[in-house]
Structure formats: C-alpha cells, structure tokens
Short mmCIF file of C-alpha atoms in Angstrom, two decimals:
data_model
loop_
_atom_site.label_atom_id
_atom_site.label_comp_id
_atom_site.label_asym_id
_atom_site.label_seq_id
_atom_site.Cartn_x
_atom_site.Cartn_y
_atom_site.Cartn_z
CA UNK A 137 103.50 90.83 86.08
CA UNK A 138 107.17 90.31 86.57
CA UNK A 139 105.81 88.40 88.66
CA UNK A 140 95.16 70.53 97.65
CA UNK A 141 94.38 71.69 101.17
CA UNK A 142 92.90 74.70 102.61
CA UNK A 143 96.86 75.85 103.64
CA UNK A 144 98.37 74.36 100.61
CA UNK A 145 96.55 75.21 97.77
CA UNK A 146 98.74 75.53 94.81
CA UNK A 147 98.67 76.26 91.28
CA UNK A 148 98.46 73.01 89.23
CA UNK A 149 97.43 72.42 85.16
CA UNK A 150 94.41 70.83 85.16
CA UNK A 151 95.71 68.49 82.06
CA UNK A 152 97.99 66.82 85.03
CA UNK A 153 94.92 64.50 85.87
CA UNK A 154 93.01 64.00 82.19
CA UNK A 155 93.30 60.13 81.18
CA UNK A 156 92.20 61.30 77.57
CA UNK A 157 93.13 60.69 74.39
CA UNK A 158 94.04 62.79 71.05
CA UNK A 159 94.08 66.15 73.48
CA UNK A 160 98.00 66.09 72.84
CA UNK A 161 99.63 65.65 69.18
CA UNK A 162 103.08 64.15 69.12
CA UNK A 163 103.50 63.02 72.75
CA UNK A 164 107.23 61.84 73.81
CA UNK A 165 108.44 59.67 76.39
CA UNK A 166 111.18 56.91 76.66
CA UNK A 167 111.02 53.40 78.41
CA UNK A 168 114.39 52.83 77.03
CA UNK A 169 117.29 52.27 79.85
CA UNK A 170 118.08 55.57 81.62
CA UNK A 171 121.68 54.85 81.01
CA UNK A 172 125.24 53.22 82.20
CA UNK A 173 126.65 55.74 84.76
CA UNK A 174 130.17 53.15 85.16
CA UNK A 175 132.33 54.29 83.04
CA UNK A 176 135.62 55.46 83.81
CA UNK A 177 134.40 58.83 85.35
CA UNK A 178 131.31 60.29 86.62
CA UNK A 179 128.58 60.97 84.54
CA UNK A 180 128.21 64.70 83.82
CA UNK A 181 124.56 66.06 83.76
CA UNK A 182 124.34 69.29 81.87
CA UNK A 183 121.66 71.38 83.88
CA UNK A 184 120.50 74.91 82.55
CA UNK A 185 118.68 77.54 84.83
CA UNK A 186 118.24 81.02 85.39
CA UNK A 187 117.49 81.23 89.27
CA UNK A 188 119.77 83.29 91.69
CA UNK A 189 121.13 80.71 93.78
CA UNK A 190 121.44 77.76 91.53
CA UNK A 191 125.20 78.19 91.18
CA UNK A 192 125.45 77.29 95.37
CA UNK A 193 123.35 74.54 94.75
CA UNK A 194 125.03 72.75 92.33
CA UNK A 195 127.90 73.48 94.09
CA UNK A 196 127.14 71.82 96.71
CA UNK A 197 125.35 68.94 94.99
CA UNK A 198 128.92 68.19 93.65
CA UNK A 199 130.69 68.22 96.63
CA UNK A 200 127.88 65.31 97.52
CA UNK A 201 128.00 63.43 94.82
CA UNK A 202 131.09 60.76 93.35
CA UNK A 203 129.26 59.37 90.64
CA UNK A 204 127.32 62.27 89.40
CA UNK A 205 128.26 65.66 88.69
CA UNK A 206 126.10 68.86 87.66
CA UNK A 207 127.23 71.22 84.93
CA UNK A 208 125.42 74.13 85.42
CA UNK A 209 124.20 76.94 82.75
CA UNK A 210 123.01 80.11 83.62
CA UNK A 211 119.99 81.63 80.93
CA UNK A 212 118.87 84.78 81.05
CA UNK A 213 115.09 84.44 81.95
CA UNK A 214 112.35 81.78 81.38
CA UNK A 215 111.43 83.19 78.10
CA UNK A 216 114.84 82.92 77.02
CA UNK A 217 115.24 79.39 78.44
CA UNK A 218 112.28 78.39 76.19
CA UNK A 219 113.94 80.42 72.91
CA UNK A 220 117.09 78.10 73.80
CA UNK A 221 115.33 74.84 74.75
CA UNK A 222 113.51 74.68 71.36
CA UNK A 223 116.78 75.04 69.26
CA UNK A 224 118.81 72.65 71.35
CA UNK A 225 115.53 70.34 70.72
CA UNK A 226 116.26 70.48 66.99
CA UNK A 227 119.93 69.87 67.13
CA UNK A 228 119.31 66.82 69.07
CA UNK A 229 121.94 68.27 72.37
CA UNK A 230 119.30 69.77 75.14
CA UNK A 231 120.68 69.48 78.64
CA UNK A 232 119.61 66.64 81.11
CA UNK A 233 117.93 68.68 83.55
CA UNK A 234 116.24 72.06 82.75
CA UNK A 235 114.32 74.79 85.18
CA UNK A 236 111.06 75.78 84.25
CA UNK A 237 107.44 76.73 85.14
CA UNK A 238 104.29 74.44 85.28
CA UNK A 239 102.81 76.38 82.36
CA UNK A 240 105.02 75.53 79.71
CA UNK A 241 105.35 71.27 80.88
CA UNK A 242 102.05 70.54 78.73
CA UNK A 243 103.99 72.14 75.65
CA UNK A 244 107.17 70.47 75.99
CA UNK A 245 105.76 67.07 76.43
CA UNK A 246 103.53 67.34 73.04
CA UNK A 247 106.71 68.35 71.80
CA UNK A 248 108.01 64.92 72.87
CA UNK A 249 111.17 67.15 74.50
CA UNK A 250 110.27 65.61 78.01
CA UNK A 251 111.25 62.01 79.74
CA UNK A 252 108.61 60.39 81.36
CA UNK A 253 110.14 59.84 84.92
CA UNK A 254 107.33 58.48 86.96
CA UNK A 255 109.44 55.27 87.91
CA UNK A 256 112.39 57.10 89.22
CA UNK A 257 110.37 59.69 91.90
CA UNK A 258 107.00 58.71 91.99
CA UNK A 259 107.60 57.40 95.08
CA UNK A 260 108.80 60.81 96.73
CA UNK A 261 105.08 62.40 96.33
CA UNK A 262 104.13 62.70 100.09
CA UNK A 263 107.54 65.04 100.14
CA UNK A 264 105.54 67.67 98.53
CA UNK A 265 102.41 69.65 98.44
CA UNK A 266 99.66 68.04 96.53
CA UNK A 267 99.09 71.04 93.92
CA UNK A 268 103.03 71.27 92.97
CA UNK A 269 103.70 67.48 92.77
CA UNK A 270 100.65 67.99 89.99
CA UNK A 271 102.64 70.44 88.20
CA UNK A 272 104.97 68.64 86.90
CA UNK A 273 102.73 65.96 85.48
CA UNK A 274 100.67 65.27 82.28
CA UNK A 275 98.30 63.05 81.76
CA UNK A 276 99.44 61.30 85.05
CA UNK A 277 103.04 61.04 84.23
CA UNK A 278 105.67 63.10 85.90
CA UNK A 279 108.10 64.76 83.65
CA UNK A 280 110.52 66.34 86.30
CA UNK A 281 110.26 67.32 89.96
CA UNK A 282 108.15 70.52 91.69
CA UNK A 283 111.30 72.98 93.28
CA UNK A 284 109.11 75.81 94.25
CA UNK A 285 105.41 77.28 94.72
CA UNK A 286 104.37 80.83 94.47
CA UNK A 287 102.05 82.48 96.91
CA UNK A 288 101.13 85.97 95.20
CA UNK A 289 100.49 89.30 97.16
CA UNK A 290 101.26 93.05 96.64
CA UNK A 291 104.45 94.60 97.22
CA UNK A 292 104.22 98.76 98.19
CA UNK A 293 106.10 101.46 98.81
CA UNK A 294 104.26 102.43 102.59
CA UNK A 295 106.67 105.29 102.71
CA UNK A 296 104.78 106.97 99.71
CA UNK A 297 101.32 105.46 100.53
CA UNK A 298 101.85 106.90 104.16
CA UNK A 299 102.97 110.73 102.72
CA UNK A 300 99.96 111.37 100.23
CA UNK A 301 97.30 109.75 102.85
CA UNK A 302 96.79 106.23 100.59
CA UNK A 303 95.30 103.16 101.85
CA UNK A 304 97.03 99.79 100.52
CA UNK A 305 94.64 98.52 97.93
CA UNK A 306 91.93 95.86 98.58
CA UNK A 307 90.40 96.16 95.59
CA UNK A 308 91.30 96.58 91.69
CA UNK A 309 88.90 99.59 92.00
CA UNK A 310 90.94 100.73 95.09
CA UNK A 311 94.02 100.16 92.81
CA UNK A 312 93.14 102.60 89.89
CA UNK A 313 91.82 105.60 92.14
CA UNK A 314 95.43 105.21 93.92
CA UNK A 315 97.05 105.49 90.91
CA UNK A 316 94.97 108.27 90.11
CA UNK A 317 96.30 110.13 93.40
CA UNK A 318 99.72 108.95 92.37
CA UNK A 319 99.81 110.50 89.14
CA UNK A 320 99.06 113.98 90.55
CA UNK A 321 102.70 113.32 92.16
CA UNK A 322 104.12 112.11 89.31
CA UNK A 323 104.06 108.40 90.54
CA UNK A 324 102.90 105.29 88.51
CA UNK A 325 101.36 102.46 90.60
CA UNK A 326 102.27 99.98 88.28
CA UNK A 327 104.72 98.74 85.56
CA UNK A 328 103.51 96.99 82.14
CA UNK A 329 106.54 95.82 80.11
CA UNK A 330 105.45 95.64 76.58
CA UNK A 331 107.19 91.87 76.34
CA UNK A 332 105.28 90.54 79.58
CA UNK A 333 101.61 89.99 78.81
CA UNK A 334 101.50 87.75 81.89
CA UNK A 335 99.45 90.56 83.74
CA UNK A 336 96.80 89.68 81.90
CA UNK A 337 97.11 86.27 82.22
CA UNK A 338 97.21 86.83 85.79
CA UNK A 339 93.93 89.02 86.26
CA UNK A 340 91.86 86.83 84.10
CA UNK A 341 92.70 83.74 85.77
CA UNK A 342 91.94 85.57 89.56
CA UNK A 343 88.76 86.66 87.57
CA UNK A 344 87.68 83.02 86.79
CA UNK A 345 88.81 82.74 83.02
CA UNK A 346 89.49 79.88 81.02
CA UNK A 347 91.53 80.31 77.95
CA UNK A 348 91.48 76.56 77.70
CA UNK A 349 89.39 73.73 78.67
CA UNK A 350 88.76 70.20 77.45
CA UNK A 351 85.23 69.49 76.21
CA UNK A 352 85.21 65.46 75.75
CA UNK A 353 88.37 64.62 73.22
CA UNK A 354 88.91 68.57 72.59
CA UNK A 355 90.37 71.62 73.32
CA UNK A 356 87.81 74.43 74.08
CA UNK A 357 89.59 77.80 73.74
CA UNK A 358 87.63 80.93 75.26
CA UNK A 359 89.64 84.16 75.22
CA UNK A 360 86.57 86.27 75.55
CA UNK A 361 84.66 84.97 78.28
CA UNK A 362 83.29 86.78 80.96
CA UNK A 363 86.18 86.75 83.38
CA UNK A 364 88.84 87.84 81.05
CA UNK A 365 86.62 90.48 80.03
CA UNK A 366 86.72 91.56 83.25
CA UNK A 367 90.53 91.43 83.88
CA UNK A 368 90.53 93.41 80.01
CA UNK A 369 88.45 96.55 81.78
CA UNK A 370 90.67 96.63 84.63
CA UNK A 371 93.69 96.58 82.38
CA UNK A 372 92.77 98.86 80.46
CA UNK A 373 91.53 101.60 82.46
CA UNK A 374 94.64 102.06 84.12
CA UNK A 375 96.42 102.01 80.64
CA UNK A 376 93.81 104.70 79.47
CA UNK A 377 94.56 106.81 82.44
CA UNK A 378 98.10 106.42 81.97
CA UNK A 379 98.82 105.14 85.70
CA UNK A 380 101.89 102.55 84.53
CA UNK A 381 105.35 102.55 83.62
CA UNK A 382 106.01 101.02 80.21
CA UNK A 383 109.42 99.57 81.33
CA UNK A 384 110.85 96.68 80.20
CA UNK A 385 112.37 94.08 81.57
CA UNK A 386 115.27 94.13 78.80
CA UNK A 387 116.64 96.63 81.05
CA UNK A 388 116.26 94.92 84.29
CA UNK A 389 118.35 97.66 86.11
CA UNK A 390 116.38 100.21 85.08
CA UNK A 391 113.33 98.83 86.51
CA UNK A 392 114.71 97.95 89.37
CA UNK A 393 116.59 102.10 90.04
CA UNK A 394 112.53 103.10 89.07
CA UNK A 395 111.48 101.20 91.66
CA UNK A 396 114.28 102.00 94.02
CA UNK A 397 113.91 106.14 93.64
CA UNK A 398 109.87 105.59 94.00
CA UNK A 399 109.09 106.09 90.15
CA UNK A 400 106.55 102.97 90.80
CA UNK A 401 104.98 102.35 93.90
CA UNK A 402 103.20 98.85 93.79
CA UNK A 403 104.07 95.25 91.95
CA UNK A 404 102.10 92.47 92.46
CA UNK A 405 104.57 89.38 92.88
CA UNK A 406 105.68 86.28 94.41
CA UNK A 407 108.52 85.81 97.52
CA UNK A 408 110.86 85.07 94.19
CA UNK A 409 110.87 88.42 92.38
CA UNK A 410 112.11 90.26 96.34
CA UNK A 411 115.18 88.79 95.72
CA UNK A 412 116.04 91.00 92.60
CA UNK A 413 115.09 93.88 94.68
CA UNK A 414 117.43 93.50 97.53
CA UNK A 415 120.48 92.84 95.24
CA UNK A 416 119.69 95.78 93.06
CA UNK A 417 118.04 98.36 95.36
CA UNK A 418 120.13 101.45 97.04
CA UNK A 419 117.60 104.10 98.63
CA UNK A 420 114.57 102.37 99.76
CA UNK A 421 114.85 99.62 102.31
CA UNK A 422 112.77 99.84 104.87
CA UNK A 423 110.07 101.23 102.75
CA UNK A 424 108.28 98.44 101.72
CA UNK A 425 105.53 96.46 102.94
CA UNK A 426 103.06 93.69 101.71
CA UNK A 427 99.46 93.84 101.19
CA UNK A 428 96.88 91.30 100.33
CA UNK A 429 96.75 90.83 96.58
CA UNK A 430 93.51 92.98 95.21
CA UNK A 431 90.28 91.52 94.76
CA UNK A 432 87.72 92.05 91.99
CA UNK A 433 85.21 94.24 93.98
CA UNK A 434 82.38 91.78 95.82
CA UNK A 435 84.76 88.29 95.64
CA UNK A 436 86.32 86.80 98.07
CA UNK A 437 90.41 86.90 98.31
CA UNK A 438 91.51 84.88 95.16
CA UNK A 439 95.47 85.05 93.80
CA UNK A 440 96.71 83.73 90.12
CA UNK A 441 98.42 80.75 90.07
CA UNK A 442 99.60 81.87 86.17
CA UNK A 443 103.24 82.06 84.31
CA UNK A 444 106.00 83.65 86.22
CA UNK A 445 104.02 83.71 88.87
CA UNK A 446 103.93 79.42 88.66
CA UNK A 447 105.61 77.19 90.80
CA UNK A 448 109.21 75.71 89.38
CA UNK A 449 109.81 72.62 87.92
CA UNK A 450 113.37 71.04 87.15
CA UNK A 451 112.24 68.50 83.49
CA UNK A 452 114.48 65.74 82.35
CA UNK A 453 114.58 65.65 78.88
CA UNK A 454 114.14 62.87 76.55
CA UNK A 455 117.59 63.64 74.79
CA UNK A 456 119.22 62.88 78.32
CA UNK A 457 121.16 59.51 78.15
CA UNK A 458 121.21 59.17 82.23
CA UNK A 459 117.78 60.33 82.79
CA UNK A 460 117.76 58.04 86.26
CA UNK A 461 120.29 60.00 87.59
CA UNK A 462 118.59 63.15 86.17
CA UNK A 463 115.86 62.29 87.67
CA UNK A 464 117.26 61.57 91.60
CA UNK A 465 119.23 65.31 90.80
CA UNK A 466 116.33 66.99 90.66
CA UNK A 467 114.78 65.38 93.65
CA UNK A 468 117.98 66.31 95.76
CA UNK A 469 117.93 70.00 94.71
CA UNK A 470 114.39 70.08 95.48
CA UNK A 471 114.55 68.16 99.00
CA UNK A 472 117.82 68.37 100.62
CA UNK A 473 117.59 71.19 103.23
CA UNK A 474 120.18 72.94 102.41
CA UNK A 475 119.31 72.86 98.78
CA UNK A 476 116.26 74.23 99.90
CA UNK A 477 117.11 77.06 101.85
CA UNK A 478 119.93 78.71 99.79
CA UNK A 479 116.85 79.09 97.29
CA UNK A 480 114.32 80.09 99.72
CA UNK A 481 116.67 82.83 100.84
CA UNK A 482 115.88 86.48 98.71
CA UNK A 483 119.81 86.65 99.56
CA UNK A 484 121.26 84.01 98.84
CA UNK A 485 118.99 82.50 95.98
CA UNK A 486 115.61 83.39 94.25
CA UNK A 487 113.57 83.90 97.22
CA UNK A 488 111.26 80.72 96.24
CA UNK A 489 108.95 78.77 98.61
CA UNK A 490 109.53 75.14 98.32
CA UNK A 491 106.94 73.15 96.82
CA UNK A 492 107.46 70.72 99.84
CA UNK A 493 104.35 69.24 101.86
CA UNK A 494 105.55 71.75 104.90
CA UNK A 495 106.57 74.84 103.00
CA UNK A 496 104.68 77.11 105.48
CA UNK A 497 108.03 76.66 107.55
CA UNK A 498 110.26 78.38 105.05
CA UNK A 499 107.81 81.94 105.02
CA UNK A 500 110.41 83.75 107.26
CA UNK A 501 113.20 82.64 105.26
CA UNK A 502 111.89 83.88 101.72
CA UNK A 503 110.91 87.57 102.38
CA UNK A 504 113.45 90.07 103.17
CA UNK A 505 113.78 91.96 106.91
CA UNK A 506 116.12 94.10 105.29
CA UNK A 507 113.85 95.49 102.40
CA UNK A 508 110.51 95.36 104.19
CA UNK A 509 112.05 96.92 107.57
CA UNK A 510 109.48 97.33 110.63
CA UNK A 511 106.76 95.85 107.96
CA UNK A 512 108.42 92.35 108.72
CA UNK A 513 106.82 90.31 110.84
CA UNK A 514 103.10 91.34 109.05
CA UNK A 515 104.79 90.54 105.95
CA UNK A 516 104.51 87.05 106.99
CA UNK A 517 100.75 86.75 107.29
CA UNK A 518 100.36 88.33 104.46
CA UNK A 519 101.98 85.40 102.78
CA UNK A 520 100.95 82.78 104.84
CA UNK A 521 97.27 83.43 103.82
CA UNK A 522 98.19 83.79 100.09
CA UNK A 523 98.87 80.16 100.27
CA UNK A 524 95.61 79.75 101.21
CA UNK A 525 93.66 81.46 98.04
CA UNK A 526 95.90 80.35 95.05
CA UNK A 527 93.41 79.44 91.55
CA UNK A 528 93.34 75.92 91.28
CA UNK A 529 91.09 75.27 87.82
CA UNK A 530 93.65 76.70 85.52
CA UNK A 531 94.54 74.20 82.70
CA UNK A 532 97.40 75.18 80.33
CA UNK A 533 96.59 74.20 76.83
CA UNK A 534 99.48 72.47 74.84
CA UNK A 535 100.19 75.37 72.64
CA UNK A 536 101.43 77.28 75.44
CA UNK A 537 104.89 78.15 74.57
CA UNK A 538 103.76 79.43 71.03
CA UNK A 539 100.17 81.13 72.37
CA UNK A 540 102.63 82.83 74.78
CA UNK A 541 104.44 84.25 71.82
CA UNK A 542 102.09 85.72 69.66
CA UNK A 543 100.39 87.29 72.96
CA UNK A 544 103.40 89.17 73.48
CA UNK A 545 103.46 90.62 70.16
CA UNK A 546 99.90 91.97 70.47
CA UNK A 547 100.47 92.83 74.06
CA UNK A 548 102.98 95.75 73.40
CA UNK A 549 100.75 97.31 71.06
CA UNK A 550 98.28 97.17 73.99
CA UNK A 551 100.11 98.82 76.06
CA UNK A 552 101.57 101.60 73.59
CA UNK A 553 98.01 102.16 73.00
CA UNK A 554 97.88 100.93 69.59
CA UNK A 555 95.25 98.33 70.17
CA UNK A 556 92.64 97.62 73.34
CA UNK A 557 93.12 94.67 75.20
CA UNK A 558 89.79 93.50 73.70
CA UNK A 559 91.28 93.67 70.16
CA UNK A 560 93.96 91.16 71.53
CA UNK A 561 91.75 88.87 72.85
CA UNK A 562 90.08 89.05 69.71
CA UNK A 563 92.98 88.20 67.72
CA UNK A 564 94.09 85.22 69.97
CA UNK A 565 90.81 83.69 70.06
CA UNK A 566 91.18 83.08 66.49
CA UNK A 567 94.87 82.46 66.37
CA UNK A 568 95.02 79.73 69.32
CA UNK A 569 92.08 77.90 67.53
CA UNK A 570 94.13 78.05 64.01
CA UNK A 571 97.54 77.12 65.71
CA UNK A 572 95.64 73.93 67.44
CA UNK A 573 94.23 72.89 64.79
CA UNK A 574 97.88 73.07 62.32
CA UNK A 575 99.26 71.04 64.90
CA UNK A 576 96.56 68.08 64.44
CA UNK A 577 95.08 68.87 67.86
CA UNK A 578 91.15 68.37 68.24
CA UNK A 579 89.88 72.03 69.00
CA UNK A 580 86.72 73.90 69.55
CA UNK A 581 85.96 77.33 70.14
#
C-alpha cells in the first residue's frame, strides 16, 4: 500500500520464536571465524540499501570508524533489492550488510543467504523494542539488527475532505462511500499499483488472516479464510466502483505530482513513505493531515504490521568474510543517535521510527510540520496510538520472497479487472502449497 507492550507493540514473524524442526528446507548459518580485519588497511564492508538518508549515515559511520569502512549501494526499492540479492547469492559476491524488511528474513535464511549473528549483538536486546528485536530472528537466532518500526495510519488531503463536507474515515465502510463522493469530483481516494499487492496483504492481516501457520512440523497455508475474505470484499468494492488510481510505482514521480495536484486524496502509510512526499511535492503543503487507520466496521482499532509497511532490518550475509564487524555496523547505524535521527527525519532520511526500546521519543522528529501544516501537533497522537494497535500473530512463511512474486502477477490483473481478488486467492492457495512442497518443506492446506 506503498506503504511486546501495550505502547510498543510491533510487528514481529511469528517463526522468530518456533524451536521446530523440518519447517525450513536448506537452512544456512556459519560458526566459522568472522574474519581477520589486520591487514594492511581497513576492512571494507560492502552495504546495499535503498533508504533516503543512508548515504549521511554511512558517511558519518566512516568518519567514526579506522578499522572499518562502509561502501554503500543505493537499490532502487525493496523489491528490487530482493531481484539483486538473489543473483549476487548465485555468483557467490552479495554484500556484507543488506537493508531489508522482517517479511522476507524467514526466506533468506532457508535460502542459507543469512549469517547467524546471535554472538556478536545478542547482548544489545534491551536497546530495542521487544517486537523489532524479534524481527530479525528465526528460529531464535538473529540474522541482522532491527533499524526501524512502522506505526501505520491514514494520510488525507483535509483541504479536499473540508471543501466537499467529508469526514476522515473510521471505517473501511466510511472509506468507500468517501470515495464514492470523491468520484462525483473526479477524485480517487486511493491508489492500487498493479505491481504492489501489499494492500491486500495489509487488509487481511488487520482483518485477522493467516496465510501461514505452523500446525505441529508443518506449514498450514490458508489464503481463503475468513479474514482475507473479508479484506477481498473491501478490495474489491472499491475496485468495482472504480474509486482508485491504477498508478504505479515505476513512475514514482507521477504518483507523487497525482498526489500533489489532489488526483488522490488518502494513502494509508507509515512515518517512512512522508518523506517521499516532502521531497517531491510542490502545491499542497499544509494540506495534509493524519487520521486513525480504518477499522473493519464493529472491531476495535487494529493496524497491519505487513511488507512495506514492516519494520527494517540491516542482515549480514553468510558470503560476508568479516561478518563480526558486519555485525557491530549494523548495531551502530541502528543505535548511535545521530545515526538515528538523520533516518527518523522525513528530510533528511526515510522518515523511519527506530525500532529502539524508547522510540516514542523520535514521533516529532519523523512526521513533517511542513507537509501536515496546522494538522501538526494532532499528527502526533495519531501516531503515538498506532504504536499501540500494530498485528502481532502474523507469521511469514519461508516462501515469502517467491509467494510475493507470483501475487504480484495475479494482482495486476485484479486490479485491471481481469480477475476478482477471490480468483487470486484461489490461485495462491494452490500455488503456495505446490511451491512448499517443491522445495521439500512439510505443508498442509
């Protein structure tokens, strides 16, 4: 959607805590000597990302550091990153030190891509908040360190809700008859990129799914149960009714101008995703405000904790010769202040909350006074309680990456109204059983 304590409740794969067997085919990890960093010159970590910001940080990492230096690559996006990772996999030359998302940790570790790190940062943990520090773990281990957590909420344009008498949605119900009355002006409420089937990701974990579980020894896959059903009817009405945008992301300008002039009025996002608004935007700060992210009608406040929308992860890979110093990298860009707040910043980096123990402290810093104007200081409520409502019984299954993939296939032809969303649950049902299964992974469903 281009997008554990009662305060800190985070998103976190349920796998993180399963001391089971045969659930994961093929699992890496290295007990073999992180490497000799005393040589004649420092050892050079190669570190790929795609965050705003990450430039300044390794910058300044540098000017920290004698013994080890960052060399920093910039990918396009996180679906590119993983399009990139898996090649460099094959030819045996990934990076050290690669950003990511919780989601896809589970896949790269039954890859065997991922270095076990537990005995280099394991003793950090009280640093962060409970639900990110699970993030980056499998089966118990840690395979990098959290950078970032993702409180979810709606973004609007007030200006237009304000001129054609619209309330903010609280509900998904509330959401479709506003997009109604904002297609009489020629308005969409929403944008569905054909690539990004994450929104329904997003809906059917708020709406209690569970496109994986583990039954005993297997992997029970359920892409048709009652909560992603739910999230399908939603979808789908407003795709029916013709109340989104169909722009994508390829063209990330483009979006950006639509939302700018007021083509779209709503997204539902994280603190991250303001950050590509105030470097693109022209016309329209001041005219934005946050809302509550909208509730199925009857439940109580619940927000995704799903793919973009996931807390960051930097993963040391297993290819990584120094992964020691890898490891105690990642912990610095994650925990050194100002690290942390060049990243937290919408204007300086990627608008991210930490994934530290006291995050809370850094909501001022990652939304933007100068895009939501006089709809500030609420803006930070707004956020506040989001980290108070985030899903917490989502488990990504260890397919993932390629699950992911064949979604977004099926997903554009959803939203070009080739198919119903029902027709792609359908097909992934059956697909995400047949891929687990040609991978040697115990499956039902």
């Amino acid at each position: 959607m281009n997008f554990t304590s009662p305060r800190r409740r985070f998103a976190r794969a349920a796998v993180a805590g399963l001391a089971l067997t045969g659930l994961l085919a093929a699992c890496g990890g290295s007990d073999s000597d992180s490497g000799d960093s005393s040589g004649s010159g420092p050892v050079t970590l190669p570190f790929w990302g795609w965050a705003n910001g990450q430039e300044a940080v390794v910058k300044a990492f540098n000017a920290s550091h004698e013994d080890v230096k960052l060399k920093y690559t910039k990918v396009t996006d996180q679906l590119t990153m993983q399009k990139q990772l898996t090649n460099a996999v094959k030819a045996g030359n990934a990076p050290c030190l690669v950003q990511n998302t919780a989601e896809y940790v589970t896949s790269w570790v039954a890859e065997g891509a991922l270095a076990d790190i537990t005995r280099y940062v394991e003793g950090e943990k009280d640093k962060f908040n409970a639900g990110s520090w699970a993030g980056a773990q499998v089966q118990g281990k840690l395979y990098g360190v959290p950078t970032s957590s993702s409180p979810n909420f709606t973004i609007y344009r007030a200006d237009i809700f304000e001129k054609y008498g619209i309330e903010p949605p609280a509900t998904w119900d509330d959401f479709i008859a506003a997009g109604k009355e904002l297609k009489k002006h020629n308005i969409k409420i929403t944008n569905y990129a054909g690539e990004d089937p994450s929104t329904l990701e997003v809906l059917a974990m708020q709406a209690g799914a569970h496109w994986y579980a583990v039954d005993g020894n297997s992997w029970k896959v359920n892409f048709q149960d009652e909560g992603t059903l739910k999230a399908a009817e939603v979808i789908q009405e407003i795709i029916d009714n013709d109340l989104n945008s169909k722009l994508s992301f390829a063209d990330y300008a483009a979006v950006q101008r639509n939302y700018d002039k007021g083509g779209t009025a709503t997204r539902q996002i994280s603190t991250w995703q303001m950050a590509g608004m105030v470097q693109n935007f022209t016309e329209s700060f001041g005219d934005w405000a946050l809302s509550p992210w909208p509730t199925f009608t009857g439940e109580a406040p619940k927000t995704p904790a799903g793919t973009n929308l996931t807390g960051s992860v930097t993963l040391v890979t297993e290819q990584c010769e120094h992964q020691e110093q890898a490891a105690e990298a990642a912990l610095w860009m994650s925990t050194d202040a100002g690290a942390v707040r060049t990243m937290a910043s919408p204007e300086t980096g990627n608008g991210v909350m930490p994934a530290l123990a006291d995050s809370e402290a850094y909501v001022s810093e990652s939304i933007s006074e100068k895009l939501l104007g006089k709809n500030y200081e609420p803006a930070q409520k707004i956020v506040t309680d989001s980290l108070g409502t985030v899903t917490t019984d989502w488990t990504f299954g260890p397919n993932w990456t390629a699950m992911f993939t064949e979604m977004q296939a099926g997903w554009a032809k959803v939203v070009n109204k080739e198919q119903k969303v029902t027709d792609l649950l359908a097909h992934m049902q059956e697909w995400t059983v047949s891929d687990l299964k040609s991978r040697g992974i115990s499956v039902k469903g």
